XYZ file of C-alpha atoms in Angstrom:
230
model
C -20.245 -16.257 -22.780
C -18.508 -18.678 -20.567
C -15.347 -17.684 -22.059
C -14.862 -14.617 -19.880
C -16.871 -15.750 -17.449
C -14.717 -18.177 -16.323
C -11.755 -15.826 -16.979
C -8.680 -18.146 -16.961
C -5.656 -16.609 -18.938
C -4.328 -19.621 -19.173
C -7.614 -21.623 -21.202
C -8.693 -18.387 -22.756
C -9.259 -18.122 -26.438
C -8.739 -14.707 -27.695
C -10.289 -14.790 -30.882
C -13.787 -16.664 -29.882
C -13.808 -13.943 -26.828
C -13.361 -11.322 -29.592
C -15.983 -12.445 -31.592
C -18.488 -12.936 -28.759
C -17.655 -9.123 -27.025
C -18.652 -8.567 -31.044
C -22.172 -10.017 -31.177
C -22.671 -8.692 -28.152
C -22.059 -5.251 -28.670
C -23.957 -5.188 -32.051
C -26.532 -6.638 -30.087
C -26.485 -3.557 -27.923
C -26.784 -1.356 -30.111
C -29.827 -2.451 -31.926
C -31.356 -1.977 -28.655
C -30.800 1.240 -27.978
C -31.560 2.419 -31.094
C -35.264 0.988 -30.488
C -34.956 3.791 -28.311
C -36.940 5.697 -31.213
C -39.812 3.657 -31.074
C -42.354 3.990 -28.691
C -42.954 1.455 -25.269
C -46.817 -0.163 -25.546
C -49.134 2.714 -24.234
C -49.708 1.676 -20.666
C -51.136 2.415 -17.167
C -53.555 5.013 -18.187
C -54.989 6.941 -15.890
C -58.503 8.718 -16.007
C -59.172 12.618 -17.095
C -58.359 14.595 -14.215
C -56.392 12.538 -12.278
C -53.444 13.853 -10.188
C -50.087 12.121 -11.348
C -49.668 9.371 -8.500
C -45.675 8.919 -8.339
C -43.575 7.272 -6.404
C -39.877 7.744 -5.829
C -37.945 6.053 -7.704
C -35.831 3.595 -6.376
C -31.777 4.661 -7.195
C -29.477 6.966 -5.589
C -28.773 9.497 -8.398
C -25.057 10.160 -8.761
C -23.311 13.430 -7.317
C -23.705 16.569 -8.996
C -27.994 16.033 -9.966
C -30.202 18.730 -8.585
C -31.992 17.878 -5.983
C -34.478 20.665 -5.957
C -37.555 19.990 -4.922
C -40.237 21.739 -7.628
C -43.213 19.995 -5.920
C -45.000 24.069 -4.365
C -43.625 25.974 -7.336
C -45.500 23.345 -9.753
C -48.687 23.736 -7.391
C -48.707 26.839 -7.221
C -48.926 27.158 -10.896
C -52.880 27.375 -12.467
C -53.309 24.232 -14.694
C -52.896 25.660 -17.797
C -49.685 27.229 -17.407
C -48.945 24.089 -15.697
C -49.777 22.138 -18.981
C -47.369 24.825 -21.018
C -44.570 23.431 -18.325
C -44.224 20.113 -18.756
C -45.060 20.831 -22.140
C -41.813 22.747 -23.097
C -40.487 20.323 -20.200
C -40.442 17.223 -22.921
C -39.728 19.354 -25.553
C -36.246 19.507 -23.871
C -36.415 16.227 -22.795
C -36.709 14.716 -26.171
C -34.495 17.073 -27.816
C -32.156 15.112 -25.613
C -32.151 11.888 -26.371
C -33.173 12.701 -30.194
C -28.769 14.277 -30.494
C -27.903 10.841 -28.427
C -29.289 8.436 -30.585
C -27.120 7.458 -34.131
C -29.308 9.394 -37.566
C -29.722 6.477 -40.299
C -26.269 6.938 -42.212
C -24.519 5.816 -38.571
C -27.370 3.280 -38.314
C -25.854 1.298 -41.229
C -22.360 2.228 -40.823
C -23.043 0.437 -36.896
C -24.275 -2.366 -39.055
C -22.083 -3.017 -41.828
C -19.055 -2.564 -38.569
C -20.845 -5.023 -35.993
C -21.874 -7.663 -39.548
C -17.616 -7.979 -39.844
C -17.237 -8.947 -36.238
C -13.696 -10.111 -35.624
C -12.303 -6.960 -38.211
C -13.189 -4.435 -35.449
C -10.571 -5.779 -32.985
C -7.617 -6.131 -35.749
C -5.646 -2.578 -36.819
C -6.739 -1.192 -39.736
C -9.984 1.312 -41.499
C -12.791 -1.026 -39.998
C -10.745 -1.074 -35.778
C -10.595 2.948 -36.386
C -14.431 3.350 -37.238
C -15.787 1.048 -35.114
C -13.524 3.010 -32.122
C -15.161 6.976 -33.717
C -18.669 5.055 -33.240
C -17.474 4.136 -30.432
C -16.305 7.332 -28.695
C -18.696 9.825 -30.444
C -21.662 7.266 -28.875
C -19.891 7.998 -25.199
C -19.594 11.613 -25.760
C -23.258 12.287 -26.559
C -24.210 10.253 -23.817
C -22.469 12.209 -21.732
C -23.683 15.516 -23.152
C -27.005 13.796 -22.507
C -25.854 13.188 -18.396
C -25.170 16.910 -18.814
C -28.163 18.545 -20.141
C -30.544 15.899 -17.796
C -28.763 17.693 -15.108
C -30.050 21.371 -16.434
C -33.674 20.183 -16.797
C -35.841 21.518 -14.082
C -37.218 18.849 -11.965
C -40.748 18.290 -11.577
C -42.693 16.107 -9.655
C -44.988 14.978 -12.823
C -42.013 13.841 -15.190
C -39.844 12.987 -11.485
C -39.713 9.266 -12.545
C -39.173 9.878 -16.010
C -36.587 13.040 -15.244
C -34.309 10.347 -12.974
C -34.784 7.318 -15.113
C -33.115 8.703 -18.168
C -30.655 10.292 -16.047
C -29.467 7.214 -15.168
C -30.083 5.451 -18.403
C -27.652 8.081 -20.265
C -25.193 7.782 -17.323
C -25.317 3.361 -17.374
C -24.962 3.798 -20.922
C -22.035 6.558 -21.317
C -20.045 4.038 -19.056
C -21.208 0.864 -20.444
C -19.834 2.057 -24.239
C -16.632 3.801 -22.269
C -15.720 -0.096 -20.887
C -16.927 -1.496 -24.515
C -14.060 0.917 -25.879
C -11.564 -0.359 -23.222
C -12.070 -3.662 -24.546
C -11.715 -3.265 -27.824
C -8.831 -2.422 -27.088
C -7.391 -5.233 -25.020
C -9.395 -7.598 -24.760
C -8.334 -9.197 -21.236
C -8.579 -5.515 -20.095
C -9.965 -6.186 -16.279
C -11.315 -3.268 -13.794
C -10.267 -2.108 -10.767
C -11.024 -5.347 -8.592
C -8.865 -6.883 -11.053
C -12.073 -8.799 -12.778
C -12.800 -9.154 -16.565
C -14.216 -5.969 -18.409
C -15.491 -7.864 -20.893
C -17.292 -10.675 -18.005
C -19.595 -7.827 -17.001
C -20.789 -6.772 -20.536
C -23.421 -8.769 -21.080
C -25.447 -8.992 -17.494
C -24.989 -4.393 -17.703
C -26.743 -4.526 -20.906
C -29.406 -6.284 -20.231
C -30.184 -4.139 -16.951
C -29.923 -0.894 -19.085
C -32.499 -2.735 -21.893
C -34.724 -3.192 -18.035
C -34.108 0.376 -16.928
C -34.810 1.445 -20.937
C -38.429 -0.427 -21.262
C -39.361 0.779 -17.824
C -38.568 4.508 -18.869
C -40.687 4.148 -21.918
C -43.657 3.064 -20.136
C -43.536 5.959 -17.626
C -42.955 8.146 -20.850
C -46.691 6.752 -22.564
C -48.250 7.349 -19.730
C -47.217 10.758 -19.007
C -47.685 11.657 -23.052
C -51.213 10.416 -22.490
C -52.429 12.405 -19.796
C -50.700 15.598 -20.961
C -51.701 15.142 -24.484
C -47.635 15.330 -25.657
C -47.468 14.239 -28.985
C -45.239 10.313 -29.373
C -41.205 10.915 -29.374
C -39.904 11.282 -33.324
C -36.293 11.275 -34.254
């Protein structure tokens, strides 16, 4: 994507950048929908072994609940503890399910993205693409709010924080896709081209998604939680 990383308005080819942007967003939407599939199971623990979860390296955005539920959960009998974790996963799965595209929306997205430059040309297809992106931004914003309301348990804390960060980052990324759809030459507050940041941010988000799914698979195996399904 040298058309944007070596940004120079006098030499920039708008049609090339628009095609590259359309290809990038198509790849991102495809990767985002992999959320419906479980990452291969990893990190199996011996039965009865306590969860050893390290604190996540990221700092959570302002407004995220910081309560520590360690003492509350440790005091619960084993069966009640399992019920708490089971209910947490039920709520967590519901949040993820509402945030992802349904099959009809997936088909519409594939059709729109296959036409590449049409999403930039005024008309019905550009309007549909904008509506789809706006819908995803709204869904991810809702997911962020709902994750704030989930109780922060030590057993699920790393997964909780990981998906909170995922949906926060995805919301901003899709919002910036919308910005670039309207103006491929849009810049951020520092004057840097927004389009030039999209690919790296997309790759970072995919890495976070894979890490989250590995933790998800580990915890489901440990606590006997059924696999996630759409």
